[in-house]
Amino acid sequence: MPLFDKPLSELREYRPERDEQPDFDAFWQRTLAEAREHPLDAEFTPYDAALSLLDVFDVRYSGWGGHRIAGWFLVPAGTTEPLPTVVHYIGYNGGRGFPHDWLATAAAGYATFVMDTRGQGSAGTPGDTPDPVGGANAQTPGFMTRGVLDPDDYYYRRVYTDAVRAVEAAAGHPLVDEERIVVAGGSQGGGITQAVAALVPGLAGAMIDVPFLTGFRRATEIVDTMPYGEIVKYLAIHRDHEEQVFRTLSYFDGTNLAPRGTAPALYSVAMMDMTCPPSTVFASYNHYAGPKEIRVWTYNKHEGGQTFQTREQLRWLRDLFKNEG
Amino acid sequence: MPLFDKPLSELREYRPERDEQPDFDAFWQRTLAEAREHPLDAEFTPYDAALSLLDVFDVRYSGWGGHRIAGWFLVPAGTTEPLPTVVHYIGYNGGRGFPHDWLATAAAGYATFVMDTRGQGSAGTPGDTPDPVGGANAQTPGFMTRGVLDPDDYYYRRVYTDAVRAVEAAAGHPLVDEERIVVAGGSQGGGITQAVAALVPGLAGAMIDVPFLTGFRRATEIVDTMPYGEIVKYLAIHRDHEEQVFRTLSYFDGTNLAPRGTAPALYSVAMMDMTCPPSTVFASYNHYAGPKEIRVWTYNKHEGGQTFQTREQLRWLRDLFKNEG
Amino acid sequence: MPLFDKPLSELREYRPERDEQPDFDAFWQRTLAEAREHPLDAEFTPYDAALSLLDVFDVRYSGWGGHRIAGWFLVPAGTTEPLPTVVHYIGYNGGRGFPHDWLATAAAGYATFVMDTRGQGSAGTPGDTPDPVGGANAQTPGFMTRGVLDPDDYYYRRVYTDAVRAVEAAAGHPLVDEERIVVAGGSQGGGITQAVAALVPGLAGAMIDVPFLTGFRRATEIVDTMPYGEIVKYLAIHRDHEEQVFRTLSYFDGTNLAPRGTAPALYSVAMMDMTCPPSTVFASYNHYAGPKEIRVWTYNKHEGGQTFQTREQLRWLRDLFKNEG
Amino acid sequence: MPLFDKPLSELREYRPERDEQPDFDAFWQRTLAEAREHPLDAEFTPYDAALSLLDVFDVRYSGWGGHRIAGWFLVPAGTTEPLPTVVHYIGYNGGRGFPHDWLATAAAGYATFVMDTRGQGSAGTPGDTPDPVGGANAQTPGFMTRGVLDPDDYYYRRVYTDAVRAVEAAAGHPLVDEERIVVAGGSQGGGITQAVAALVPGLAGAMIDVPFLTGFRRATEIVDTMPYGEIVKYLAIHRDHEEQVFRTLSYFDGTNLAPRGTAPALYSVAMMDMTCPPSTVFASYNHYAGPKEIRVWTYNKHEGGQTFQTREQLRWLRDLFKNEG
Amino acid sequence: MPLFDKPLSELREYRPERDEQPDFDAFWQRTLAEAREHPLDAEFTPYDAALSLLDVFDVRYSGWGGHRIAGWFLVPAGTTEPLPTVVHYIGYNGGRGFPHDWLATAAAGYATFVMDTRGQGSAGTPGDTPDPVGGANAQTPGFMTRGVLDPDDYYYRRVYTDAVRAVEAAAGHPLVDEERIVVAGGSQGGGITQAVAALVPGLAGAMIDVPFLTGFRRATEIVDTMPYGEIVKYLAIHRDHEEQVFRTLSYFDGTNLAPRGTAPALYSVAMMDMTCPPSTVFASYNHYAGPKEIRVWTYNKHEGGQTFQTREQLRWLRDLFKNEG
Amino acid sequence: MPLFDKPLSELREYRPERDEQPDFDAFWQRTLAEAREHPLDAEFTPYDAALSLLDVFDVRYSGWGGHRIAGWFLVPAGTTEPLPTVVHYIGYNGGRGFPHDWLATAAAGYATFVMDTRGQGSAGTPGDTPDPVGGANAQTPGFMTRGVLDPDDYYYRRVYTDAVRAVEAAAGHPLVDEERIVVAGGSQGGGITQAVAALVPGLAGAMIDVPFLTGFRRATEIVDTMPYGEIVKYLAIHRDHEEQVFRTLSYFDGTNLAPRGTAPALYSVAMMDMTCPPSTVFASYNHYAGPKEIRVWTYNKHEGGQTFQTREQLRWLRDLFKNEG
């Protein structure tokens, strides 16, 4: 049934109970503090992308554990003043690709920073960033269960931390106006964006499309698609780890992160999305603590609004910075 | 078997017999002459795309039968001199989308013209151009068999003609350097590009990725994928129309058009492409009459080189215009 | 879940609100009046079908826009008196095939008239009737979205009109008793039959099997099968056309046509039919204004009662004409 | 690859070695002799099929083991003289259905006799004939491996025998001209027809469409479709029975039966048929000993010529009986 | 939706109305009495299984109709005293395989008896037992509809009887302690186990995993998987046999058998099991009349607890016999 | 086509050129030497498996990098003398499960040692061994491309080393006769076994079923199944890493390892195996340097001989040790 989840009228009011561990905030403070013990050491190397309207840089900076994370940085050719900036996070399995894959916000005149996702980058677009940390437990192929028995070992602890550090790396660049940084991403990128919105104060905005990594338990109960399905596959074998797994996931669940976000946010959701079901998206949206809007795409699956959503974003960004200016 | 077609060493030498009707050239001369009886009447309306680095225009011009064809035109903001220009054609079922879908060649500094495909534009990206001509025969859903019993009625007669007129519309714009027009496209867009390269003299170049619309008969015999499969579905029912259908298709087959192309060309092919099989691509590439190169992607299906091919194209374009300058 | 729709007890009472535009009747009066400006000009050409028990004719008559529509006409060999007559409409994508495809009602002794569906006839059985009208908008492959942005342009405006004219063409033949015409069809043919039952007064009966083209919006929400899925695919891309599309469809929706039908009707429905869901069938059945019966097939999908339903129909027809006689 | 089998030019010459056991003919003589020890006892009970142009009878007669086999018998209403007759056999899993399912040859004026297939009749159309004999070995679901370890126990021994007795039952009816009996069927029905053509002398003709049950070993090696795939599934488990199974099958293989057929035959084959691969069809066709023709359908799968083939058959039958008359 | 059935809290209370025929018990008394008219004649032939820790026997005994049923019997090498014993029944389509396929209860020190399933044994593991009884009606491929129109003819009448006789054959062996016999099986084997628990007094225990053959009607309405789907396929064709079929099945339905079982039972159920849906399992579990426990596997499909359930069983057996001792 | 690979007669002679790097042997000597710098430190902890015929131990020992690897060790209860021993390796994604999953060789009287596969163990059966080493490059989900850009970083360097150390851990146990150790496994386990046979001198035998990890390049060209397909997916994105990847893989390719194996070997291969194609199996089998036999399963896919192959192995082991004794 295409409209398989709750009806829209219910979703608008859907605020499920949150399941947070008492040390939730302490966990993240400790995590970020540890990461910051490594110098950020951001490098921006000019890169010949054959794009004459832009100045392009190949980026490296230190994320979780001091591991070097790759990225791109694009500004209009000849820029000399700090610009409003968009920091992009990437969907599951994808990598940073090439600079010409990131032109929309660049052509709109914003400084554009892209974070590669560690370990990923072998589907859709190539990535260049290894995850030098192995698993602390047997895992299902994919990234969802890597280290899933302990929040300290969990893969997304490293990724969310990399993402916070990406904002810091961007903010340190002279062409970035650190008061005007927007974070953005779809699917996994949307989940990361939501986490960053919770963990980084002072952001100018967040654009969160069809976010993944939110409402883990409900997702495993109502859809059997990947990547949430990696958790199901793991638990189908490790029948004795159910509570331990969901305890770990609670530290990374958008439902728990969203109430800590305060920057203006533009969400999107697709009503026929069986990858990131609408109720899991509204679970975090309805808990989000900042000013917020959501675009609802009725006849779409996980692709969501696609180019329509990009149009919405370009307009929303223009309004955001116009109003601020 | 992933490497399902001939081995690469054979493909490099594969030049199948062409099957051209005697009036092939006459047919196209007559077709274009008829189209040109309608005034081109190209309109370029400024469009607010929220892309501050570019000036963007919503285009309309008269294609086959004088029907109005939609498009986009993008130039670097503030351009005043004629630029080298890339005219883009679109893959099967897709439409012109929004201006932010066409940024690669624009960000590289070229004038960028996009032609919508009539009737299509309801998959991937939206289109705005109807095909007001109906079928002259019962047809299989899709566009491959619309009017397929007679070359005069065939759908691609209208599309190829629209594409020739697109070059004319671009060439007439004051910011386009008509000596430096390159045509480009992938899949159906690659097939159209190949046709335009054959039908329009004086082009600066052609970028033809994993082209469709070439080697029709062989394609129906070695793959059962869409859209070539639409022909198979049609012939599975209209068992009495086989020769008539392939006679029509011969006027539109890249194998017959390629030998009439003389501009420098950059092709690509994917060895595991079951949508546009490598032997059908080499069938036209090996017959192509101009200077040519081909990028071979070994482990790819119809996606071909994707962002890698874009990188190749940006470099090839830069070399092309550097050498010419 | 095989019994995916409402339970039968609810379906028997299910009468959803109708959503009719104020000019619904005016639209159809105007449409039919325009079509009748073209002379019907029905031709019945003797055809050698190698069926010695029947006299067979290849039919052509003018449907919507005066376009020539193909058909078959079969009567028992040597018939000289007007007969009760069945006019058949065809399922999606199918064509009129050959006379030996239409033997059930003919062998039962009725005059049998078959209408080809314009443009279709390239799946299952071949057709011979083009739809010379093109689209007024970009469309999804298939027929469901051809002209869907305006009721005047919509494909089924032409088809329903052809179908009304088919009854007129049959009625004009000397071997047809125009007081005893029954219309019949399954799936798309059932939807057309329902429309004809609403638009043509004085019919003797209607046999409507697992009808399509009824309850469009609900269908797009509860099943993702073709052909309703063509609308979903269209709206997934043309995200800005939702209301416009459903407004157009309301003129063609069986739920709105059924209340205008008054001839005795034999419906069928299948409880596991994911192509034409049972609630959409009951939506029109429960609104139907004439005497009516419905056969419910519990363990069937869209095939419905098949040969069992044919048996029901042959008996129902015999009773119908016996009672009338 | 749609054209997955040998090219047509090779197929026309393809005459594989036959693998016959020395007692092949003795086996069948003994089998039929045993069956004939049971009285045929054919019953023709008038049946109200609501088909006024035909007289219809529900048939029962004794097949293999004296088991009662169901059937239908249709003649033009009021027939008094013996007619040329077509005896039909049915495709895999199907049953005799209702009389209105068998109208083509009836409407063409031939007496029409239909044999139900024992045990089958639970897909497509219902059947009424049990197979009261159980298996002599563990079997794969389906009928292909029922009793497959011994020719005496094999399911098709019973079915072929029933089929021979069907001709005898038909021949005994006063409205059947026993000099003018044609046997016919497609797929499994085609395989049975081929067997009957080998085992019954004096037939007027045989119409054998896309026959199954021929070239068993090659079929298991080049396609993985059902029902040949039932043999593969069996051998995948019973790894120690391979030679025993193929020995049994050799008594039932069309390649061995065809050389024993002498009546004029009309075959058909489809070049993309992955259920009954073209090389297995040509294996028997090329060995067939009577006058023969074959219709080749290039772009078809197992559906073959469908309604086109019916047209061919009606014409071929008319010519057959015209020439004989 | 993975959790497609009722929620666990409802399932724990789910006790649907039973639908038993008045002669239910009489039917089974008569059936078993008839079977016992044939001498059991159990043979245990030493078998060289190359398993030095065990003594292994190839078993044959007379089941329903006196037909010889195959089995295995394993005891620790050199056993001389009667042992607690486990009698195993097998899942759908599987056969007894080889002795090394049945080592868990044997290595745990129990006498281990395995019953082959008549006719089956051609998937997963090979079987050696034919079902010499044929069908009394046309059937769907598979075993679910073999003889389904009459309880006396139904396939599972024979299988359940074989299973009762298996316990009798085991009990008669000098190394089996007939006071300490446990029956066991999963899926079809679980359904058979449940039947034996109802039909055989004095069992020491029953281990019933994800049982099949219970809640037939509900199963056909909520899942479309095999083997329940064989009933759906049958009824989709034999539309006139619905009540007759469900009447037959009521004699074999675990929901009606469970209330007659009194031995201690260990059940298992999987919440995402679409082959044997949880509500059909709880339907019988909640009606079961003996002491009982159930293991619930949340994230599993029909595989259920697999090796985890084996671990549960080995522990449950040890406790069972420890407590008894 | 089920028999998709070369015919058996060709396979028996198929000895493709090997592609070894000059430092192949040095690489492995260095690798093993490094591993042996960590003390083996094998621990055997008694484990209550509820299997009274066996003594069972939970094993831990240090594999590559000194990482602790889990395993099981089973001997007949009360064993006091060293036994011939079988060391088992596991198929892709599986884990060591529970002791009752490893009973065949144990019940045959051999000491049985099972090595868990690091990181795996989340499909089929659970595992307990993490791979604490992360990737040195972006990777495709799964284990095939983890560290694939450098032989030193490649995942299977660690696994093969663990496997060599497993033999050392077993050999050190007092109940293991180190002169009579056989290594065994299927699929990935077969590939590992082949590697161990090459890297460990003095083994008594090797049982290698349908081995994976051999003939990498050919495998990627003729099948598109997982897990070889992980390499294809990686190269489809990382189009620039093809040669580097195949260079790494050459150090781990069974084709290069087999010529270094000298112990008696029992192989198996399945002719319809699309996961580990027969030509890749014969590529290593034909290069294998010791006495060897191969069982060919004609109608099987990757399941190969299953329980039949177990029977072959139990007999082969008995003969092996009988001949030695």
PDB file of N, CA and C in Angstrom, chain B residues 217 219-224 232 235-240 242 246 274, chain D residues 1-4 272 297-301 303-308 311:
ATOM      1  N   ARG B 217      18.255  -3.496 -34.561  1.00  0.00           N
ATOM      2  CA  ARG B 217      17.911  -4.907 -34.692  1.00  0.00           C
ATOM      3  C   ARG B 217      18.774  -5.772 -33.772  1.00  0.00           C
ATOM      4  N   ALA B 219      20.198  -4.861 -31.076  1.00  0.00           N
ATOM      5  CA  ALA B 219      19.792  -4.589 -29.694  1.00  0.00           C
ATOM      6  C   ALA B 219      18.591  -5.453 -29.308  1.00  0.00           C
ATOM      7  N   THR B 220      17.624  -5.564 -30.196  1.00  0.00           N
ATOM      8  CA  THR B 220      16.435  -6.360 -29.832  1.00  0.00           C
ATOM      9  C   THR B 220      16.766  -7.836 -29.717  1.00  0.00           C
ATOM     10  N   GLU B 221      17.884  -8.249 -30.295  1.00  0.00           N
ATOM     11  CA  GLU B 221      18.234  -9.664 -30.241  1.00  0.00           C
ATOM     12  C   GLU B 221      19.127 -10.030 -29.061  1.00  0.00           C
ATOM     13  N   ILE B 222      19.855  -9.038 -28.522  1.00  0.00           N
ATOM     14  CA  ILE B 222      20.782  -9.412 -27.447  1.00  0.00           C
ATOM     15  C   ILE B 222      20.410  -8.887 -26.069  1.00  0.00           C
ATOM     16  N   VAL B 223      19.513  -7.927 -25.983  1.00  0.00           N
ATOM     17  CA  VAL B 223      19.068  -7.499 -24.647  1.00  0.00           C
ATOM     18  C   VAL B 223      17.550  -7.430 -24.610  1.00  0.00           C
ATOM     19  N   ASP B 224      17.006  -7.639 -23.438  1.00  0.00           N
ATOM     20  CA  ASP B 224      15.548  -7.559 -23.312  1.00  0.00           C
ATOM     21  C   ASP B 224      15.157  -6.440 -22.363  1.00  0.00           C
ATOM     22  N   VAL B 232      10.527  -4.797 -29.072  1.00  0.00           N
ATOM     23  CA  VAL B 232      10.267  -6.229 -28.942  1.00  0.00           C
ATOM     24  C   VAL B 232       8.818  -6.467 -28.547  1.00  0.00           C
ATOM     25  N   LEU B 235       6.616  -5.907 -31.555  1.00  0.00           N
ATOM     26  CA  LEU B 235       6.701  -6.964 -32.578  1.00  0.00           C
ATOM     27  C   LEU B 235       6.189  -8.305 -32.051  1.00  0.00           C
ATOM     28  N   ALA B 236       6.225  -8.485 -30.744  1.00  0.00           N
ATOM     29  CA  ALA B 236       5.665  -9.717 -30.173  1.00  0.00           C
ATOM     30  C   ALA B 236       4.156  -9.774 -30.430  1.00  0.00           C
ATOM     31  N   ILE B 237       3.539  -8.625 -30.562  1.00  0.00           N
ATOM     32  CA  ILE B 237       2.093  -8.582 -30.852  1.00  0.00           C
ATOM     33  C   ILE B 237       1.856  -8.392 -32.351  1.00  0.00           C
ATOM     34  N   HIS B 238       2.494  -7.396 -32.913  1.00  0.00           N
ATOM     35  CA  HIS B 238       2.288  -7.097 -34.335  1.00  0.00           C
ATOM     36  C   HIS B 238       3.270  -7.933 -35.143  1.00  0.00           C
ATOM     37  N   ARG B 239       3.042  -9.237 -35.114  1.00  0.00           N
ATOM     38  CA  ARG B 239       3.980 -10.175 -35.706  1.00  0.00           C
ATOM     39  C   ARG B 239       4.147  -9.969 -37.211  1.00  0.00           C
ATOM     40  N   ASP B 240       3.225  -9.240 -37.814  1.00  0.00           N
ATOM     41  CA  ASP B 240       3.249  -9.051 -39.266  1.00  0.00           C
ATOM     42  C   ASP B 240       3.934  -7.752 -39.677  1.00  0.00           C
ATOM     43  N   GLU B 242       7.262  -6.812 -38.829  1.00  0.00           N
ATOM     44  CA  GLU B 242       8.699  -6.779 -38.536  1.00  0.00           C
ATOM     45  C   GLU B 242       9.520  -6.000 -39.565  1.00  0.00           C
ATOM     46  N   PHE B 246      11.548  -2.287 -39.054  1.00  0.00           N
ATOM     47  CA  PHE B 246      12.996  -2.080 -39.163  1.00  0.00           C
ATOM     48  C   PHE B 246      13.351  -1.174 -40.345  1.00  0.00           C
ATOM     49  N   MET B 274      23.607  -3.225 -20.424  1.00  0.00           N
ATOM     50  CA  MET B 274      22.586  -4.049 -21.057  1.00  0.00           C
ATOM     51  C   MET B 274      21.427  -3.209 -21.586  1.00  0.00           C
TER      52      MET B 274
ATOM     53  N   MET D   1      19.916 -12.762 -22.914  1.00  0.00           N
ATOM     54  CA  MET D   1      19.926 -12.527 -24.360  1.00  0.00           C
ATOM     55  C   MET D   1      18.680 -13.131 -24.985  1.00  0.00           C
ATOM     56  N   PRO D   2      17.814 -12.294 -25.525  1.00  0.00           N
ATOM     57  CA  PRO D   2      16.521 -12.795 -26.017  1.00  0.00           C
ATOM     58  C   PRO D   2      16.664 -13.932 -27.022  1.00  0.00           C
ATOM     59  N   LEU D   3      17.557 -13.799 -27.985  1.00  0.00           N
ATOM     60  CA  LEU D   3      17.783 -14.894 -28.936  1.00  0.00           C
ATOM     61  C   LEU D   3      18.829 -15.814 -28.327  1.00  0.00           C
ATOM     62  N   PHE D   4      18.435 -16.547 -27.304  1.00  0.00           N
ATOM     63  CA  PHE D   4      19.393 -17.250 -26.449  1.00  0.00           C
ATOM     64  C   PHE D   4      19.813 -18.603 -27.008  1.00  0.00           C
ATOM     65  N   MET D 272      12.172 -16.816 -28.950  1.00  0.00           N
ATOM     66  CA  MET D 272      12.581 -16.334 -27.622  1.00  0.00           C
ATOM     67  C   MET D 272      11.898 -17.127 -26.509  1.00  0.00           C
ATOM     68  N   TRP D 297       7.894 -17.788 -34.963  1.00  0.00           N
ATOM     69  CA  TRP D 297       7.550 -16.466 -34.398  1.00  0.00           C
ATOM     70  C   TRP D 297       8.805 -15.897 -33.742  1.00  0.00           C
ATOM     71  N   THR D 298       9.345 -14.860 -34.348  1.00  0.00           N
ATOM     72  CA  THR D 298      10.684 -14.389 -33.981  1.00  0.00           C
ATOM     73  C   THR D 298      10.747 -13.690 -32.641  1.00  0.00           C
ATOM     74  N   TYR D 299       9.843 -12.783 -32.392  1.00  0.00           N
ATOM     75  CA  TYR D 299       9.955 -11.940 -31.194  1.00  0.00           C
ATOM     76  C   TYR D 299       9.062 -12.430 -30.063  1.00  0.00           C
ATOM     77  N   ASN D 300       8.763 -13.729 -30.075  1.00  0.00           N
ATOM     78  CA  ASN D 300       7.856 -14.236 -29.050  1.00  0.00           C
ATOM     79  C   ASN D 300       8.537 -15.196 -28.092  1.00  0.00           C
ATOM     80  N   LYS D 301       8.017 -15.170 -26.885  1.00  0.00           N
ATOM     81  CA  LYS D 301       8.385 -16.128 -25.869  1.00  0.00           C
ATOM     82  C   LYS D 301       7.400 -17.299 -25.970  1.00  0.00           C
ATOM     83  N   GLU D 303       4.442 -17.730 -25.387  1.00  0.00           N
ATOM     84  CA  GLU D 303       3.089 -17.511 -25.912  1.00  0.00           C
ATOM     85  C   GLU D 303       3.028 -17.841 -27.405  1.00  0.00           C
ATOM     86  N   GLY D 304       4.171 -17.855 -28.073  1.00  0.00           N
ATOM     87  CA  GLY D 304       4.209 -18.198 -29.487  1.00  0.00           C
ATOM     88  C   GLY D 304       3.319 -17.295 -30.313  1.00  0.00           C
ATOM     89  N   GLY D 305       2.628 -17.888 -31.271  1.00  0.00           N
ATOM     90  CA  GLY D 305       1.835 -17.089 -32.212  1.00  0.00           C
ATOM     91  C   GLY D 305       0.479 -16.686 -31.674  1.00  0.00           C
ATOM     92  N   GLN D 306       0.031 -17.324 -30.612  1.00  0.00           N
ATOM     93  CA  GLN D 306      -1.270 -17.021 -30.015  1.00  0.00           C
ATOM     94  C   GLN D 306      -2.364 -16.913 -31.074  1.00  0.00           C
ATOM     95  N   THR D 307      -3.067 -15.789 -31.060  1.00  0.00           N
ATOM     96  CA  THR D 307      -4.210 -15.638 -31.968  1.00  0.00           C
ATOM     97  C   THR D 307      -3.793 -15.688 -33.440  1.00  0.00           C
ATOM     98  N   PHE D 308      -2.558 -15.300 -33.725  1.00  0.00           N
ATOM     99  CA  PHE D 308      -2.062 -15.450 -35.100  1.00  0.00           C
ATOM    100  C   PHE D 308      -1.951 -16.940 -35.466  1.00  0.00           C
ATOM    101  N   ARG D 311      -5.272 -18.331 -36.239  1.00  0.00           N
ATOM    102  CA  ARG D 311      -5.640 -17.996 -37.614  1.00  0.00           C
ATOM    103  C   ARG D 311      -4.972 -18.941 -38.605  1.00  0.00           C
TER     104      ARG D 311
END
